[in-house]
Coordinates of C-alpha atoms in Angstrom, one line a residue:
M274 CA 0.0 0.0 0.0
A275 CA 1.3 3.4 -0.9
Q276 CA 2.2 5.6 2.1
N277 CA -0.1 8.6 1.5
V278 CA 0.6 12.0 2.9
R279 CA -1.9 12.5 5.7
R280 CA -3.5 15.9 6.5
W281 CA -1.5 16.1 9.7
M282 CA 1.9 15.5 8.0
T283 CA 3.5 18.9 7.4
D284 CA 6.7 19.3 5.4
D285 CA 8.9 18.9 8.4
V286 CA 7.0 15.9 9.6
L287 CA 7.5 14.3 6.2
A288 CA 11.2 15.1 6.4
V289 CA 11.4 13.3 9.7
R290 CA 9.5 10.4 8.3
E291 CA 12.1 10.0 5.4
L292 CA 15.0 10.3 7.9
A293 CA 13.5 7.6 10.2
R294 CA 12.7 5.3 7.3
S295 CA 16.3 5.5 6.0
F296 CA 17.8 5.1 9.5
F297 CA 15.7 2.0 10.5
T298 CA 16.3 0.4 7.1
D299 CA 20.1 0.9 7.2
E300 CA 20.7 0.5 11.0
A301 CA 18.0 -1.6 12.6
V302 CA 17.3 -4.3 10.0
P303 CA 20.9 -5.6 9.8
R304 CA 21.1 -5.8 13.6
R305 CA 17.9 -7.7 14.2
A306 CA 19.4 -11.1 14.6
E307 CA 22.0 -9.8 17.0
W308 CA 19.4 -8.0 19.1
E309 CA 17.3 -11.2 19.3
R310 CA 20.3 -13.1 20.7
R311 CA 21.0 -10.5 23.4
G312 CA 17.3 -9.7 24.1
G313 CA 17.6 -6.0 23.5
V314 CA 19.2 -3.1 21.8
E315 CA 22.7 -1.8 22.6
K316 CA 23.2 1.7 24.0
D317 CA 25.2 2.7 20.9
F318 CA 22.0 2.4 18.8
W319 CA 20.1 4.6 21.2
R320 CA 22.9 7.2 20.9
K321 CA 22.9 7.0 17.2
A322 CA 19.2 7.5 17.0
G323 CA 19.5 10.4 19.4
S324 CA 22.3 12.1 17.3
L325 CA 19.8 12.2 14.3
G326 CA 17.0 13.7 16.4
L327 CA 14.9 10.5 16.4
L328 CA 14.6 10.5 20.2
G329 CA 12.4 13.1 22.0
A330 CA 11.3 14.6 18.7
S331 CA 8.4 16.4 20.5
V332 CA 10.5 17.5 23.5
P333 CA 11.1 21.3 23.4
E334 CA 14.4 22.4 22.0
R335 CA 15.5 24.0 25.3
Y336 CA 15.6 20.6 26.8
G337 CA 17.5 19.0 24.0
G338 CA 14.6 17.7 21.9
G339 CA 13.4 18.3 18.4
G340 CA 10.8 20.9 19.3
G341 CA 8.2 19.1 17.3
T342 CA 4.8 17.7 18.1
L343 CA 3.1 14.3 18.6
A344 CA 3.0 14.0 14.8
H345 CA 6.9 13.9 14.6
D346 CA 6.9 11.1 17.2
L347 CA 4.3 9.1 15.4
V348 CA 6.0 9.0 12.0
I349 CA 9.2 7.8 13.7
F350 CA 7.4 5.0 15.5
Q351 CA 5.5 4.0 12.3
E352 CA 8.6 3.9 10.2
Q353 CA 10.3 1.6 12.8
V354 CA 7.3 -0.8 12.5
G355 CA 7.3 -0.3 8.7
V356 CA 10.7 -2.1 8.5
G357 CA 9.5 -4.9 10.8
E358 CA 11.4 -3.9 13.9
H359 CA 8.9 -4.1 16.8
G360 CA 11.3 -4.3 19.8
F361 CA 13.3 -1.1 20.0
G362 CA 11.6 0.7 22.9
N363 CA 11.6 4.2 21.6
S364 CA 7.8 4.6 21.6
M365 CA 7.9 4.0 25.4
H366 CA 11.1 6.1 25.9
S367 CA 10.2 9.1 23.7
G368 CA 6.4 8.8 23.3
V369 CA 5.6 8.1 27.0
V370 CA 8.3 8.5 29.6
A371 CA 9.7 11.8 28.2
Q372 CA 6.2 13.2 28.1
Y373 CA 5.6 12.5 31.8
I374 CA 8.8 14.4 32.6
E375 CA 8.1 17.2 30.2
Q376 CA 4.5 17.6 31.3
Y377 CA 4.9 17.2 35.1
G378 CA 8.6 17.7 35.9
T379 CA 10.0 20.9 37.5
P380 CA 12.3 23.0 35.4
E381 CA 15.2 21.5 37.3
Q382 CA 14.0 17.9 36.6
K383 CA 13.5 18.6 32.9
L384 CA 17.0 20.1 32.6
R385 CA 18.4 17.2 34.5
W386 CA 16.9 14.3 32.6
L387 CA 15.4 15.3 29.2
P388 CA 18.7 16.2 27.4
G389 CA 20.1 12.8 28.2
M390 CA 16.9 11.1 27.0
C391 CA 17.1 13.0 23.8
S392 CA 20.7 12.1 23.2
G393 CA 20.3 8.5 24.0
D394 CA 22.6 8.6 27.0
L395 CA 19.6 8.0 29.3
V396 CA 17.0 5.3 28.5
G397 CA 13.5 5.6 30.0
A398 CA 11.0 3.1 31.2
L399 CA 7.5 3.3 32.8
A400 CA 6.9 0.9 35.7
L401 CA 3.2 0.3 36.3
T402 CA 2.3 -3.4 35.9
E403 CA 2.6 -5.6 39.0
P404 CA 2.0 -9.3 39.7
D405 CA -1.5 -8.4 40.9
A406 CA -2.2 -5.2 39.0
G407 CA -2.2 -5.0 35.2
S408 CA -4.7 -2.9 33.3
D409 CA -6.4 -1.9 36.5
L410 CA -3.9 0.5 38.0
R411 CA -6.0 0.9 41.2
G412 CA -4.5 -2.5 42.3
I413 CA -1.0 -1.2 42.5
R414 CA 0.6 -2.2 45.8
T415 CA 4.2 -0.9 45.6
T416 CA 4.7 1.5 48.5
A417 CA 6.8 4.6 49.0
V418 CA 7.2 5.8 52.6
R419 CA 8.6 9.4 53.0
G420 CA 11.4 9.8 55.5
H421 CA 14.0 12.4 56.2
D422 CA 16.3 11.0 53.5
G423 CA 13.7 10.5 50.8
Y424 CA 11.2 7.7 49.9
R425 CA 11.7 4.1 50.8
V426 CA 10.2 2.0 48.1
D427 CA 9.1 -1.6 48.4
G428 CA 7.3 -3.8 45.9
S429 CA 7.8 -5.3 42.4
K430 CA 7.0 -4.4 38.8
M431 CA 6.5 -6.9 36.0
F432 CA 6.8 -6.9 32.1
I433 CA 8.6 -3.5 32.0
T434 CA 9.7 -2.4 28.6
N435 CA 13.4 -1.3 28.6
G436 CA 13.4 -2.8 32.1
S437 CA 16.9 -4.2 32.3
S438 CA 18.6 -1.2 30.5
A439 CA 16.6 1.8 31.6
D440 CA 18.4 4.6 33.4
L441 CA 15.3 6.5 34.4
I442 CA 12.2 4.6 35.5
V443 CA 8.9 6.5 36.1
T444 CA 7.4 4.4 38.8
A445 CA 3.9 4.3 40.1
V446 CA 3.8 3.9 43.9
R447 CA 1.4 4.3 46.8
T448 CA 2.5 7.1 49.1
D449 CA -0.8 6.8 51.1
P450 CA -2.1 3.2 50.9
G451 CA -5.4 4.1 52.6
A452 CA -6.3 6.9 50.2
G453 CA -7.3 4.9 47.1
T454 CA -6.4 6.5 43.8
R455 CA -5.6 9.7 45.7
G456 CA -2.8 8.0 47.4
M457 CA -0.8 7.2 44.3
S458 CA 2.3 9.1 43.2
L459 CA 5.0 8.9 40.5
L460 CA 8.7 8.7 41.3
V461 CA 11.5 8.9 38.8
V462 CA 13.9 6.2 39.9
E463 CA 17.5 6.7 38.7
A464 CA 18.5 3.1 38.4
D465 CA 22.3 3.4 38.9
R466 CA 21.8 5.6 41.9
T467 CA 19.1 3.6 43.7
P468 CA 20.3 1.2 46.4
G469 CA 17.7 -1.5 46.9
L470 CA 16.6 -1.7 43.2
R471 CA 17.2 -5.1 41.6
R472 CA 16.5 -6.0 38.0
G473 CA 15.2 -9.4 37.1
R474 CA 16.4 -11.4 34.0
R475 CA 15.2 -10.3 30.6
L476 CA 12.1 -12.3 29.8
A477 CA 11.6 -14.7 26.9
K478 CA 8.4 -13.9 25.2
L479 CA 6.1 -15.1 22.4
G480 CA 7.3 -12.3 20.1
Q481 CA 9.3 -9.0 20.2
H482 CA 12.5 -10.9 21.0
T483 CA 14.5 -7.7 20.3
S484 CA 12.6 -5.9 23.1
D485 CA 14.3 -5.6 26.5
T486 CA 11.5 -6.6 28.9
A487 CA 12.2 -7.4 32.6
P488 CA 10.8 -7.3 36.1
L489 CA 12.0 -4.8 38.7
Y490 CA 12.2 -5.5 42.5
F491 CA 12.3 -2.8 45.1
Q492 CA 13.5 -3.7 48.6
D493 CA 13.9 -0.6 50.9
A494 CA 15.0 1.2 47.8
L495 CA 16.0 4.8 48.5
V496 CA 14.7 7.5 46.1
P497 CA 15.4 11.2 46.8
A498 CA 12.3 13.3 47.6
G499 CA 13.4 15.6 44.7
N500 CA 12.5 12.8 42.3
L501 CA 8.8 13.1 42.9
L502 CA 6.9 14.0 39.7
G503 CA 4.2 16.6 40.2
R504 CA 2.7 16.6 43.7
E505 CA 2.3 13.7 46.1
G506 CA -1.1 11.9 45.6
A507 CA -1.6 13.1 42.0
G508 CA -0.1 10.0 40.3
F509 CA -3.3 8.4 39.2
L510 CA -4.6 11.6 37.7
M511 CA -1.4 12.1 35.7
L512 CA -1.6 8.5 34.5
M513 CA -5.2 9.0 33.3
R514 CA -4.3 12.1 31.4
Q515 CA -1.3 10.5 29.7
L516 CA -2.7 7.0 28.9
P517 CA -4.8 8.2 25.9
R518 CA -1.5 9.3 24.2
E519 CA 0.1 5.9 24.8
R520 CA -3.0 4.2 23.3
L521 CA -2.9 6.4 20.3
I522 CA 0.7 5.5 19.8
I523 CA -0.2 1.8 19.9
A524 CA -2.9 2.4 17.4
A525 CA -0.5 4.2 15.1
E526 CA 2.0 1.4 15.2
A527 CA -0.8 -1.1 14.5
V528 CA -1.8 0.8 11.4
A529 CA 1.8 0.8 10.1
A530 CA 1.9 -2.9 10.7
A531 CA -1.4 -3.5 8.8
R532 CA -0.1 -1.5 5.9
R533 CA 3.1 -3.6 5.9
A534 CA 1.2 -6.9 6.1
V535 CA -0.8 -6.0 3.0
D536 CA 2.4 -5.1 1.1
V537 CA 4.3 -8.3 2.2
T538 CA 1.3 -10.4 1.2
L539 CA 0.9 -8.7 -2.2
D540 CA 4.6 -9.2 -3.0
R541 CA 4.6 -12.9 -2.0
A542 CA 1.4 -13.6 -3.8
R543 CA 2.8 -12.1 -7.0
E544 CA 6.1 -13.9 -6.7
A545 CA 4.4 -17.3 -6.1
G546 CA 1.8 -16.8 -8.8
L547 CA -1.0 -16.7 -6.3
F548 CA -2.4 -13.3 -7.3
A549 CA -3.8 -14.9 -10.4
Q550 CA -6.3 -16.7 -8.2
Q551 CA -9.5 -14.6 -7.6
H552 CA -10.0 -15.6 -4.0
V553 CA -6.4 -14.5 -3.1
R554 CA -6.9 -11.2 -4.9
F555 CA -10.2 -10.7 -3.1
E556 CA -8.6 -11.5 0.3
I557 CA -5.8 -9.0 -0.2
A558 CA -8.3 -6.4 -1.5
R559 CA -10.4 -6.8 1.7
C560 CA -7.4 -6.5 3.9
A561 CA -6.2 -3.4 2.0
T562 CA -9.6 -1.8 2.5
Q563 CA -9.6 -2.6 6.2
A564 CA -6.2 -1.1 6.6
R565 CA -7.2 2.0 4.8
V566 CA -10.3 2.4 7.1
A567 CA -8.1 2.0 10.2
E568 CA -5.7 4.6 8.8
S569 CA -8.5 7.1 8.2
F570 CA -9.8 6.6 11.8
L571 CA -6.3 7.1 13.1
D572 CA -5.9 10.3 11.1
D573 CA -9.0 11.7 12.7
C574 CA -7.7 10.8 16.2
V575 CA -4.2 12.3 15.5
E576 CA -5.8 15.5 14.4
Q577 CA -7.9 15.6 17.6
A578 CA -4.8 14.9 19.7
L579 CA -2.8 17.7 18.0
N580 CA -5.7 20.1 18.8
G581 CA -5.8 18.9 22.4
E582 CA -9.3 17.3 21.8
L583 CA -8.6 13.6 22.0
D584 CA -10.7 12.1 24.8
T585 CA -10.1 8.8 26.7
A586 CA -13.0 7.0 25.0
T587 CA -11.9 7.9 21.5
A588 CA -8.3 6.9 22.2
S589 CA -9.6 3.6 23.6
M590 CA -11.7 3.1 20.4
A591 CA -8.6 3.7 18.3
K592 CA -6.6 1.1 20.2
I593 CA -9.4 -1.5 20.0
W594 CA -10.1 -1.0 16.3
C595 CA -6.6 -0.6 15.0
T596 CA -5.0 -3.5 17.0
E597 CA -7.8 -5.9 16.3
T598 CA -8.0 -5.0 12.7
T599 CA -4.3 -5.5 12.3
G600 CA -4.5 -8.9 13.9
H601 CA -7.4 -9.9 11.6
I602 CA -5.4 -8.7 8.6
I603 CA -2.3 -10.7 9.5
D604 CA -4.4 -13.8 10.0
R605 CA -6.3 -13.4 6.7
C606 CA -3.0 -12.7 4.8
L607 CA -1.4 -15.8 6.2
D608 CA -4.5 -17.8 5.2
A609 CA -4.4 -16.4 1.7
L610 CA -0.7 -17.4 1.2
G611 CA -1.2 -20.8 2.7
E612 CA 1.8 -23.1 3.0
T613 CA 4.0 -20.7 1.0
A614 CA 4.3 -18.6 4.2
A615 CA 2.7 -20.1 7.3
H616 CA 5.4 -22.7 8.0
D617 CA 8.4 -20.3 7.7
P618 CA 9.2 -18.7 11.1
E619 CA 11.4 -16.1 9.4
F620 CA 8.6 -15.0 7.1
P621 CA 7.6 -11.4 8.0
L622 CA 4.0 -12.2 8.5
V623 CA 4.8 -15.0 10.9
R624 CA 7.0 -12.6 12.9
M625 CA 4.4 -9.9 12.8
R626 CA 1.7 -12.4 14.1
D627 CA 3.9 -13.2 17.1
D628 CA 5.3 -9.7 17.7
L629 CA 2.0 -7.8 17.5
R630 CA -0.3 -10.1 19.4
V631 CA 0.6 -8.2 22.6
Q632 CA -0.7 -4.9 21.2
R633 CA -4.2 -6.0 22.3
I634 CA -2.9 -6.5 25.8
Y635 CA -0.4 -3.8 26.8
G636 CA -1.4 -0.2 27.3
G637 CA -4.5 -1.6 28.9
T638 CA -6.2 -4.7 27.5
N639 CA -8.8 -4.2 24.8
E640 CA -11.4 -5.6 27.2
V641 CA -10.6 -2.7 29.6
M642 CA -10.8 -0.3 26.6
L643 CA -14.3 -1.6 25.9
E644 CA -15.3 -0.8 29.5
M645 CA -14.0 2.7 29.0
V646 CA -15.9 3.1 25.8
A647 CA -19.1 1.7 27.3
S648 CA -18.8 4.0 30.3
S649 CA -18.8 7.0 27.9
L650 CA -22.0 6.0 26.1

């Protein structure tokens, strides 16, 4: 499918898209096998991406960023998916963690952390999920007790993207366990300066083998009081305000994957002589149509977000529709190609099937998204 110029893609956004496409094609694709063996991306790659302005593209220039908008971030994330690299954790680093610091950090915190994130010297992670708290953040049990020397943090976090390599970890904790959602706060944990923080081993997963995913364990971990983001007790509110952005990013990545799935299927069908069969042509045509519809819905959501109008329900709809549509497209494309593709673990569609299944789970499961949509009706 041709990559159309969307209404929200200004000339400078298109320039960033071209740069990102070239970078990921030249630098990420050749390293994929190496990253799969080590279970993550090396720091050198982060720094190389940072030197080109592909980290923190929407962070203000005074903090070392590109001074762009969400649109600049999205085209970078989409081009990464467009070459089939689903593990490099930049969408979490730049699209989520940097935004928490930029939106809620003090001027001193921003100057302290954002330049390093934009250069790739500091890698960011968001630690929300726990053994007993996934999509429902109200179940978080990790505690942070304020003392004269800072916060003492106890608890554990699971399935953390960039978990074993992150330098900065925005961590959801309970500073007042008896206050419900009003007792939740966000701390920025500086991994190398936090005694009592232990990282678990990198996890083996169904897909996204190039993604560094690991658990984190806090045992009387000391975090300075100056690392509190925003005010104490405002953590849940900050999370609710930022999660629509994360879900829109997931939807955008899903759309890029849907587009790639159609392209890969069309190329293989023509090479194998399958496109001459009417039912194969029709399957690909249906998938191309579904991908275009998803892209149109995404465009509308992106424009709302750029105008500050994207609400939680609409962002949830976007995550539901785009991720489920992409999963459906990949399945139908595999069916259309049959044995020419389905039994080859290295075939792009097979990798996409395994890598992208988690999109319907992380960022809040699609079932939770349905609850949010239903509550808005």
